[in-house]
Coordinates of C-alpha atoms and ligand atoms in Angstrom, one line a residue:
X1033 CA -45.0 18.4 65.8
X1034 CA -45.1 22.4 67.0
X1035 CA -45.6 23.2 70.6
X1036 CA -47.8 26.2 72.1
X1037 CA -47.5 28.2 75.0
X1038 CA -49.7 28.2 77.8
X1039 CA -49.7 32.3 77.9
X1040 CA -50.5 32.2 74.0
X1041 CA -51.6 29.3 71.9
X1042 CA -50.4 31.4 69.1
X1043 CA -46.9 31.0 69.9
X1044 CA -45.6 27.9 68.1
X1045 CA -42.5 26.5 67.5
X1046 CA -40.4 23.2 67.0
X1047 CA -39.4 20.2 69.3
X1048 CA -36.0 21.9 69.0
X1049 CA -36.7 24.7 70.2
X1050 CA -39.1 23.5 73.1
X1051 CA -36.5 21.4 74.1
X1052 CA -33.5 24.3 73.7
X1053 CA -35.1 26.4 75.6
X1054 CA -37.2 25.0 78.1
X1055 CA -39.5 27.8 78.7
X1056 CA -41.6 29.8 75.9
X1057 CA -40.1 33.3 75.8
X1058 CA -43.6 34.8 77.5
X1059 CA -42.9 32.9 80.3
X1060 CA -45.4 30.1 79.4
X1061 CA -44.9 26.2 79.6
X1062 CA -44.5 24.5 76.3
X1063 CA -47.5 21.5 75.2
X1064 CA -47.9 19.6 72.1
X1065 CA -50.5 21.3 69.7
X1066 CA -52.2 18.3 69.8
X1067 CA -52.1 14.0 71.3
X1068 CA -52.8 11.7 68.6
X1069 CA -54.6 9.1 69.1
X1070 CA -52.6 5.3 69.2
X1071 CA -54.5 3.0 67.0
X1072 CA -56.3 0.3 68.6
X1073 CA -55.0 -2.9 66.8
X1074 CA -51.4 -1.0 68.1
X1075 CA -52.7 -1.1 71.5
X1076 CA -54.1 -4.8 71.3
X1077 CA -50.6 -5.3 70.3
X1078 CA -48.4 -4.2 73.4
X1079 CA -47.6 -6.7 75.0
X1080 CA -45.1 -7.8 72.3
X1081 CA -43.1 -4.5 72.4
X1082 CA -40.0 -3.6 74.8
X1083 CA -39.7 -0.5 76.5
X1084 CA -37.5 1.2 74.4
X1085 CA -40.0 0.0 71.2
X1086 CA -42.8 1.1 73.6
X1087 CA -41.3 4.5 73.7
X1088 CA -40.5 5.0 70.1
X1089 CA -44.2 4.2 69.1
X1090 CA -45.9 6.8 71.3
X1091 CA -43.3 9.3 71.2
X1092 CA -43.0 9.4 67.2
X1093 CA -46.0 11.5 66.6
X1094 CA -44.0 14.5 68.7
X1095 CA -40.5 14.1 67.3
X1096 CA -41.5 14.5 63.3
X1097 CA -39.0 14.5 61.3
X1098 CA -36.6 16.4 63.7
X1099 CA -34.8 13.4 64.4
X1100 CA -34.0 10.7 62.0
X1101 CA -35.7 7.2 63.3
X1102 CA -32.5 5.4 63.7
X1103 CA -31.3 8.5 66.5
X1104 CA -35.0 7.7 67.6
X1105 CA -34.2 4.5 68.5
X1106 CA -30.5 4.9 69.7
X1107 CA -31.8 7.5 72.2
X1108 CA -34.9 4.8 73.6
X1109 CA -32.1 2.4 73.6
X1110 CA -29.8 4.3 75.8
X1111 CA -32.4 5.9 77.9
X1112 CA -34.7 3.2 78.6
X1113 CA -32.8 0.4 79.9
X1114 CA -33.6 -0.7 83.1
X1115 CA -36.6 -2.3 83.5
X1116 CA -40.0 -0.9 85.1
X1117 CA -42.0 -3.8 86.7
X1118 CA -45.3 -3.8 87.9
X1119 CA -45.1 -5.6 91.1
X1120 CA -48.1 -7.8 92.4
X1121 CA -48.7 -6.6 96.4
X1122 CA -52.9 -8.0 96.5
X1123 CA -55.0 -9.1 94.1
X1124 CA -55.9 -5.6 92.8
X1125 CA -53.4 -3.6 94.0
X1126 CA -50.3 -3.3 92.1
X1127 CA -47.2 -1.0 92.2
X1128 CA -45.5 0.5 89.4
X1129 CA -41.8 0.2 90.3
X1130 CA -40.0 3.8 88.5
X1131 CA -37.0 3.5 90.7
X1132 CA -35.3 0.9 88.9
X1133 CA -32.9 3.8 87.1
X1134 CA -29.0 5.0 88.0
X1135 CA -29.8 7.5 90.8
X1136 CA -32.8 5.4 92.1
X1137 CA -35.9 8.0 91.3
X1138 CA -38.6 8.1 88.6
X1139 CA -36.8 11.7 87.7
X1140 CA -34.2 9.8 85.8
X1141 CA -36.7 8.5 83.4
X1142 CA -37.4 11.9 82.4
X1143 CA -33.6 12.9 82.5
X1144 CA -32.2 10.4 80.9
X1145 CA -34.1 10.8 77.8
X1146 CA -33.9 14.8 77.3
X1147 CA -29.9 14.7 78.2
X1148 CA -30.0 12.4 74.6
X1149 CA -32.0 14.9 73.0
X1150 CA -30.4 18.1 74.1
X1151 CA -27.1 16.0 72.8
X1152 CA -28.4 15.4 69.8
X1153 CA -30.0 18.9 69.0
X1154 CA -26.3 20.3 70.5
X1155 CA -24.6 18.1 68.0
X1156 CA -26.2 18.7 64.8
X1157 CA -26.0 22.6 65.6
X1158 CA -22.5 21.9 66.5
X1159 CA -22.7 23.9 70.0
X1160 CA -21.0 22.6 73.0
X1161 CA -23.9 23.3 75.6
X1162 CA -23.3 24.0 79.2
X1163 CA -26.0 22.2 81.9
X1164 CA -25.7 24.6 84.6
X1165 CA -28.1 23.4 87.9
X1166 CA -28.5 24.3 91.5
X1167 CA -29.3 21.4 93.2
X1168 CA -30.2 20.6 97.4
X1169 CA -30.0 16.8 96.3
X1170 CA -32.0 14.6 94.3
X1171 CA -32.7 16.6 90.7
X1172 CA -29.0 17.6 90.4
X1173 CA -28.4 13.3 90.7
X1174 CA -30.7 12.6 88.4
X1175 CA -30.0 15.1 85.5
X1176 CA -26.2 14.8 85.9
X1177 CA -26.7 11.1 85.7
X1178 CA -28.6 12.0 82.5
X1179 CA -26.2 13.8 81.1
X1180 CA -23.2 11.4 81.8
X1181 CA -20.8 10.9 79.1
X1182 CA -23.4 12.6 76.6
X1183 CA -21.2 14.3 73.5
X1184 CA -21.4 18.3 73.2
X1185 CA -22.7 19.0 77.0
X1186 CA -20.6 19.8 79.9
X1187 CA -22.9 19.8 83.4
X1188 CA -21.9 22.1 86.2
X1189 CA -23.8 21.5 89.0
X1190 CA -24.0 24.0 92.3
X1191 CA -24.5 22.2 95.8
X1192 CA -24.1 23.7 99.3
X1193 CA -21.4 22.5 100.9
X1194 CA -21.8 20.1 103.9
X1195 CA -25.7 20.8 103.7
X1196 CA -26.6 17.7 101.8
X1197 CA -26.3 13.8 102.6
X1198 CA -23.6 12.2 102.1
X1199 CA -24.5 9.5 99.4
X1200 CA -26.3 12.7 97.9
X1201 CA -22.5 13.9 97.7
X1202 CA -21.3 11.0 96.4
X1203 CA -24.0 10.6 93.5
X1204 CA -23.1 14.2 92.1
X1205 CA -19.4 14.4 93.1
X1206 CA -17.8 11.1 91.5
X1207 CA -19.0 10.8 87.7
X1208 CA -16.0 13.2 86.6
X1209 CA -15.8 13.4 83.0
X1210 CA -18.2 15.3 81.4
X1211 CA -19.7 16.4 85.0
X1212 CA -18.2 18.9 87.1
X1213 CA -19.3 19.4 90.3
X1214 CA -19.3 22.8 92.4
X1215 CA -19.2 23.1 96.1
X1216 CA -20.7 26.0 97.2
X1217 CA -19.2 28.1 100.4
X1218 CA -23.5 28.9 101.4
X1219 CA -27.1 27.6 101.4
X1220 CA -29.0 26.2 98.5
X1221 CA -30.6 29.5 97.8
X1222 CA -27.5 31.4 97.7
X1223 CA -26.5 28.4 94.9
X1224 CA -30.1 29.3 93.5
X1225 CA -29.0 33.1 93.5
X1226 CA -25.5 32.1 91.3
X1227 CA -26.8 30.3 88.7
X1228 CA -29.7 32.7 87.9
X1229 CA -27.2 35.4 87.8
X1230 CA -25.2 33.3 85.5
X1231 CA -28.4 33.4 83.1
X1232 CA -28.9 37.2 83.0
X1233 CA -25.4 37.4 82.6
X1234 CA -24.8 39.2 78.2
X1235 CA -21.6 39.0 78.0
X1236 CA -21.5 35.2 79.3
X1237 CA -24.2 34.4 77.5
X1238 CA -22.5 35.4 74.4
X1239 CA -19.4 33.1 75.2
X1240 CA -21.1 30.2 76.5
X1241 CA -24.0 28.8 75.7
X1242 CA -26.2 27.8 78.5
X1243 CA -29.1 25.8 79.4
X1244 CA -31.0 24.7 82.9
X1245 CA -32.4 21.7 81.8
X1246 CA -35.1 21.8 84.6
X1247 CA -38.1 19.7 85.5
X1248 CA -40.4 21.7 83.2
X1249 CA -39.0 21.4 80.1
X1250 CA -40.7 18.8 77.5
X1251 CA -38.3 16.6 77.2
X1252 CA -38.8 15.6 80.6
X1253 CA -42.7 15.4 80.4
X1254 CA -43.1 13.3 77.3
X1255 CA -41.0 10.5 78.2
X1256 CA -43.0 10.0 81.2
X1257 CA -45.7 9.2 79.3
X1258 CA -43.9 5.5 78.7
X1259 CA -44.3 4.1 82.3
X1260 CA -47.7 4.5 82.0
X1261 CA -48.2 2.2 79.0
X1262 CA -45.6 0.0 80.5
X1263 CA -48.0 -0.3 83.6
X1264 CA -50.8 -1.3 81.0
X1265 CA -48.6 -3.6 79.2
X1266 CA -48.4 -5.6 82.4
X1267 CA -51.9 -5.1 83.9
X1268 CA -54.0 -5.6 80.9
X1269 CA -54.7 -9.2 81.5
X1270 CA -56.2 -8.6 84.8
X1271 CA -59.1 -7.6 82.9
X1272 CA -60.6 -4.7 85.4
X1273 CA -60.4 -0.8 84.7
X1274 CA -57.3 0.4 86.1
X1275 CA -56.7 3.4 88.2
X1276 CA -53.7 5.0 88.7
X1277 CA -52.3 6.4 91.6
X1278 CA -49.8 9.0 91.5
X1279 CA -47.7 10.6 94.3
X1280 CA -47.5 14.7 93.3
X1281 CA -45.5 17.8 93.9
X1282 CA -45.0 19.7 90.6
X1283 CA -47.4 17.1 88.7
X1284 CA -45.3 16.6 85.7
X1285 CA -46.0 13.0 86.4
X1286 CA -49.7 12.9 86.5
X1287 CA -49.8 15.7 83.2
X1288 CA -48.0 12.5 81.6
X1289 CA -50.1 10.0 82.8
X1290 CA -53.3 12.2 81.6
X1291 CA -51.6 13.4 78.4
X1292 CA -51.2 9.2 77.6
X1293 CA -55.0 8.6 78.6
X1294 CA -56.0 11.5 75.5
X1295 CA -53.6 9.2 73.5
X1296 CA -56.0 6.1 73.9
X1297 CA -54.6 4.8 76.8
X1298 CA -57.2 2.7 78.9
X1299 CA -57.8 4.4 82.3
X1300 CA -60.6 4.6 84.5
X1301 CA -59.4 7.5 86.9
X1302 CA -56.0 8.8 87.7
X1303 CA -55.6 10.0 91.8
X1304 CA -53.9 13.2 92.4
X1305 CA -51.9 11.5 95.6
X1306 CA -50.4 14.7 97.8
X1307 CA -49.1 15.0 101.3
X1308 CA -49.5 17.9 103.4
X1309 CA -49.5 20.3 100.1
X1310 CA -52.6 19.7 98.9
X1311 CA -53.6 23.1 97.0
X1312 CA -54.3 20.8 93.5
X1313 CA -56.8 18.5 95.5
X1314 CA -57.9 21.3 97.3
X1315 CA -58.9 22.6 93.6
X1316 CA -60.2 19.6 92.7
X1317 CA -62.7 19.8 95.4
X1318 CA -63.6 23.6 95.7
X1319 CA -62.8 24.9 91.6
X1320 CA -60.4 27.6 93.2
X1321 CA -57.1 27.3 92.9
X1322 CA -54.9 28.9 95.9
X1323 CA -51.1 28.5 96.1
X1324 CA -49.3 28.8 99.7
X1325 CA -45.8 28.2 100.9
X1326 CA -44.6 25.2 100.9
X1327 CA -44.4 22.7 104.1
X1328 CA -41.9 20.3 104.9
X1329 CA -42.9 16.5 104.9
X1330 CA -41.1 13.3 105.5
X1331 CA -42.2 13.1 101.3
X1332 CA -40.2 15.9 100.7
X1333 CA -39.6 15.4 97.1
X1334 CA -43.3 16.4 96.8
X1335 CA -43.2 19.8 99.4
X1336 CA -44.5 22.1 96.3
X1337 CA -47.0 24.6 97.6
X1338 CA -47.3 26.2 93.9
X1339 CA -46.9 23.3 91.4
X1340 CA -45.1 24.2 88.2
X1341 CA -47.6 22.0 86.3
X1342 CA -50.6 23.0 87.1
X1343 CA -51.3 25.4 84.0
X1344 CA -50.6 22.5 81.8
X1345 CA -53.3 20.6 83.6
X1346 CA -55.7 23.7 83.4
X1347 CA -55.0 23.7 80.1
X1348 CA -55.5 20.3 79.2
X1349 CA -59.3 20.3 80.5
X1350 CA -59.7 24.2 79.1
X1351 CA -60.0 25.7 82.5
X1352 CA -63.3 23.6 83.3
X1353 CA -63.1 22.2 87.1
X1354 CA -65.5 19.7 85.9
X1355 CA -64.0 18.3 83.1
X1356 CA -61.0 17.7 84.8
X1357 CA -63.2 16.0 88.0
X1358 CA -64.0 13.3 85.7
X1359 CA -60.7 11.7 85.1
X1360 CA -58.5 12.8 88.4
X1361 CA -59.6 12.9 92.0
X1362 CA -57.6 14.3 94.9
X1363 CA -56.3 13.4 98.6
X1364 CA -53.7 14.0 100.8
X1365 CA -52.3 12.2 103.2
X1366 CA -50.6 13.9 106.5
X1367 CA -46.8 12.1 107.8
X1368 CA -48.4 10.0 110.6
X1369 CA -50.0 8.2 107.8
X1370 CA -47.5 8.1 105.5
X1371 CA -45.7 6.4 109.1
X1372 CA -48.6 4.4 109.7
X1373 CA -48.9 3.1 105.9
X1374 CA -45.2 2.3 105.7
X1375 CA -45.3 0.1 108.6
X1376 CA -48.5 -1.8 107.8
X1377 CA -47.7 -2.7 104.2
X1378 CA -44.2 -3.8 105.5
X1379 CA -46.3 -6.0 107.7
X1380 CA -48.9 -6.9 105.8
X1381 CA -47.3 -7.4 102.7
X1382 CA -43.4 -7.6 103.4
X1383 CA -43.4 -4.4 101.2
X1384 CA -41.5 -1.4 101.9
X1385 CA -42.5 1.7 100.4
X1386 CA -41.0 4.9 100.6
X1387 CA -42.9 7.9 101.7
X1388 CA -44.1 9.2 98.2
X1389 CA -45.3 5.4 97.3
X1390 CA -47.0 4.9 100.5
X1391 CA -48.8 8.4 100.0
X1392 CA -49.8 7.2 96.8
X1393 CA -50.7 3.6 98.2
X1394 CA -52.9 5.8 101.2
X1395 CA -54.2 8.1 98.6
X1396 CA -56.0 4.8 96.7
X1397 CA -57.2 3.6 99.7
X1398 CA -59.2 6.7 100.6
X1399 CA -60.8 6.5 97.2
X1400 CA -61.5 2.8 97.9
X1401 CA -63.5 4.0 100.4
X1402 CA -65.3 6.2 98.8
X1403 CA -65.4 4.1 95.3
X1404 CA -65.9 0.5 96.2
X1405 CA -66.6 -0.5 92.6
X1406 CA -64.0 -3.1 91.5
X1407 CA -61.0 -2.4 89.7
X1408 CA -57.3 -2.6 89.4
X1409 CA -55.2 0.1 91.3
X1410 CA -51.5 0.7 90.4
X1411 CA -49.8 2.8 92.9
X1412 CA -46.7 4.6 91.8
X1413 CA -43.5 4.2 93.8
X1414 CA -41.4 7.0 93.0
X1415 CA -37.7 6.2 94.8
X1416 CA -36.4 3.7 96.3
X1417 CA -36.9 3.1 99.5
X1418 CA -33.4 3.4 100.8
X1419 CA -32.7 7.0 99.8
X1420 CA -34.9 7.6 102.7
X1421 CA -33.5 5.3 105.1
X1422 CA -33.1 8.2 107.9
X1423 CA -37.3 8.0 107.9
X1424 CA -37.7 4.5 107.2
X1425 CA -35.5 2.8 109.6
X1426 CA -37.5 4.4 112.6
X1427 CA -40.5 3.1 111.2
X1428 CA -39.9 -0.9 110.8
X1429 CA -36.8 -0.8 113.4
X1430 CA -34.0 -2.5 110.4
X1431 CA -31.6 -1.3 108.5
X1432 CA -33.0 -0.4 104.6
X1433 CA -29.6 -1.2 102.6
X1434 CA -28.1 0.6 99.6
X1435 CA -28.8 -1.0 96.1
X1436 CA -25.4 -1.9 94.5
X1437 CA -25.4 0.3 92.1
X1438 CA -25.8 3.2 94.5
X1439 CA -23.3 1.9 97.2
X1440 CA -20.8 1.7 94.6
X1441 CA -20.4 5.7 94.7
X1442 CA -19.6 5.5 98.2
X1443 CA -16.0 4.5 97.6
X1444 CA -15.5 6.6 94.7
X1445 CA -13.2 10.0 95.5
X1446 CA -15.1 13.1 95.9
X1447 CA -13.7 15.0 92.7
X1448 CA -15.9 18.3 93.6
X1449 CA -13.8 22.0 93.1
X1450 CA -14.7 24.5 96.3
X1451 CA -16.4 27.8 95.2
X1452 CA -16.8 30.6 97.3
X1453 CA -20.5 32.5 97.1
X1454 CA -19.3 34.9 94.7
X1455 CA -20.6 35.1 91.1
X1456 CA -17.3 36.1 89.6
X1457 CA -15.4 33.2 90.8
X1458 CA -18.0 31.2 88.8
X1459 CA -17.9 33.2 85.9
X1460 CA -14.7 32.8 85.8
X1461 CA -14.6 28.9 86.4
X1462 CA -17.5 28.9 83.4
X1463 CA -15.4 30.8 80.9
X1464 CA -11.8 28.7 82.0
X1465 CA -12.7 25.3 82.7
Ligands
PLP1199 C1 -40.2 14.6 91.9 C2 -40.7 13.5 92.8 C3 -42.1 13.3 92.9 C4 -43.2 14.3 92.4 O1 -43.2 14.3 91.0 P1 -43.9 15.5 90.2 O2 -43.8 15.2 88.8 O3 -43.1 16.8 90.6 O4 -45.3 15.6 90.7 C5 -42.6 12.2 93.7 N1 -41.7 11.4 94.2 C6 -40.4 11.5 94.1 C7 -39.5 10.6 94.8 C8 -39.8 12.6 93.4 O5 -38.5 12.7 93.2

């Protein structure tokens, strides 16, 4: 299948080179020219499908014959294999477990699954491609956990020394092999500021070849699309519409969940969930659209005052307010009660979200109170709720511990190389190491 840009539906090109090059050369985001439609009898069918076979039959229509079905299936395999449960917390609410992944966030669905494909593409062109990300955290885990041990891509990833947590560290410092990590003598931004240069840069760009790999590209967006049949898979017996509810910052994740609805997927209404930064339901309710600065929340991974993703959503209902009002309503929800929600459901329910679930679980209950028709709501949780222990623990007054697979980083050795904030230095480490 071709993609289009957002700037310029007339500017088409292959998977490949959506994927290569992550943004459309006019600056546009990349979409699929069109979402076919999954047959009926294939949807009766679900139930009897993995994940990874889940994955292969929605994402088929978009690959075409740039990759052979047995790579296909090799890449669903390796990406999708830990599991996504849809966990019972009342008799019509449910949450959608996407934390179940190495670095313990939904984002490593997403990674996971383009760090095959980049592989592949680098592989049959016979390029050794560098990853090169600035990262405060979280994304840099998640894509360098993608890209682990993936033939023909190095990752070099740029933190800020002693400016993020320590298991953060850990996660991006202790792979080794294929992922080197950098640790930067300044702030995030001045990271930021290196690897940008190092992308304007001719005369490196002639020697190495680069990519970013960021959260826009497509390969990121379309795999998302999987959870939410997965959700269906599991919820279909219950027998009521289902609603989604889905925690937001740069909405790549509800875009998937609405791009799988046009694909036949049964949903009643999706729920635009938002803390503090609430321009997109702020649009949903007035038709303008009005981007500000970011503020900080306790959801942090969600602090996005001008989402990247919102032109694919404007383009997905052609501009019109009201088309998009009929299958996504918006609300926010401040940090007292994400606090509040946190503690209640813990209570309630011996369930402990973390802050972007429970702003999705809060987001469902203000349109249960504005909707009291019955149905079944699946809340997203987005992390798990340990990688936010320092905002948790306050809350319930216990210790949140470490999943195994996360704690075992913590006795790794830190294998990171120093850099100081100086471009050349990292020029040179590109072109030597
Ligand atoms: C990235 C992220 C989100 C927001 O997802 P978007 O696709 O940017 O809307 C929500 N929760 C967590 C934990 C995240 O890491």
């Amino acid at each position: 299948m071709q993609f289009y840009s957002t700037r310029n539906p007339a500017l088409r090109v292959s998977l490949r080179e959506a994927v290569m090059s992550g943004l459309a050369a006019d600056g546009g985001l990349y979409l699929p020219i069109s979402l076919p439609a999954v047959p009926q009898s294939t949807i009766q069918r679900l139930a009897h499908f993995t994940p990874p076979e889940v994955a292969q039959l929605i994402l088929r229509p978009f690959i075409g014959d740039e990759l052979p079905d047995t790579v296909l299936q090799r890449i669903s395999n390796e990406a999708f294999d830990f599991p996504v449960p849809l966990v019972k917390l009342t008799d019509n609410i449910g949450v959608l477990e996407l934390w179940h992944g190495p670095t313990l966030a939904f984002k490593d669905v997403g990674a996971r699954f383009m760090a095959r494909l980049m592989g592949y593409f680098a592989e049959q062109f016979q390029q050794t491609l560098t990853v090169l990300v600035a990262t405060s955290g979280d994304t840099g885990s998640a894509v360098a956990h993608g890209f682990y041990r993936v033939p023909g891509i190095r990752v070099v990833i740029l933190y800020p020394r002693g400016r993020v947590s320590h298991v953060q560290e850990q996660q991006l410092t202790t792979l080794g092999d294929n992922v080197s990590a950098l640790s930067v003598a300044g702030s995030f931004d001045d990271c930021q500021a290196l690897v940008k240069q190092a992308f304007v840069d001719a005369d490196l760009k002639q020697r190495v070849q680069l990519t970013s790999a960021n959260s826009i590209n497509v390969a990121r967006l379309l795999p998302q699309m999987l959870y939410y049949w997965l959700a269906y898979q599991q919820a279909a017996a219950v027998g009521q519409p289902i609603i989604f509810s889905v925690p937001s910052g740069n909405f790549g994740n509800l875009t998937a969940g609405l791009m799988a609805k046009r694909m036949g997927l049964p949903v009643d209404q999706f729920i635009a969930a938002t803390n503090s930064n609430d321009v997109v339901p702020n649009y949903l309710r007035t038709g303008t659209f009005v981007p500000r600065p970011s503020l900080t929340t306790i959801s942090n991974a969600m602090d996005v005052g001008n989402p990247s993703n919102f032109v694919r959503l404007l383009d997905l209902y052609q501009h019109e307010v009201s088309a998009m009002r009929q299958d996504v309503v918006g609300f926010h929800t401040t940090d007292d009660e994400t606090r509040q929600v946190i503690a209640q459901v813990y209570h309630d329910q011996q369930y402990l979200f973390d802050p972007h679930g429970a702003v999705g679980y809060h987001a469902l209950q203000q349109y249960r109170a504005t909707k009291p028709t019955p149905h079944y709501g699946i809340v997203l949780a987005t992390a798990h709720p340990a990688k936010f222990a320092e905002v948790i623990e306050p809350i319930i007054h216990e210790s949140v511990a470490l999943p195994e697979r996360l704690a075992q980083c913590l006795h790794l050795p830190n294998q990171a190389s120093p850099l100081d904030n100086d471009f050349a230095q990292l020029k040179e480490y590109l072109l030597t190491k």
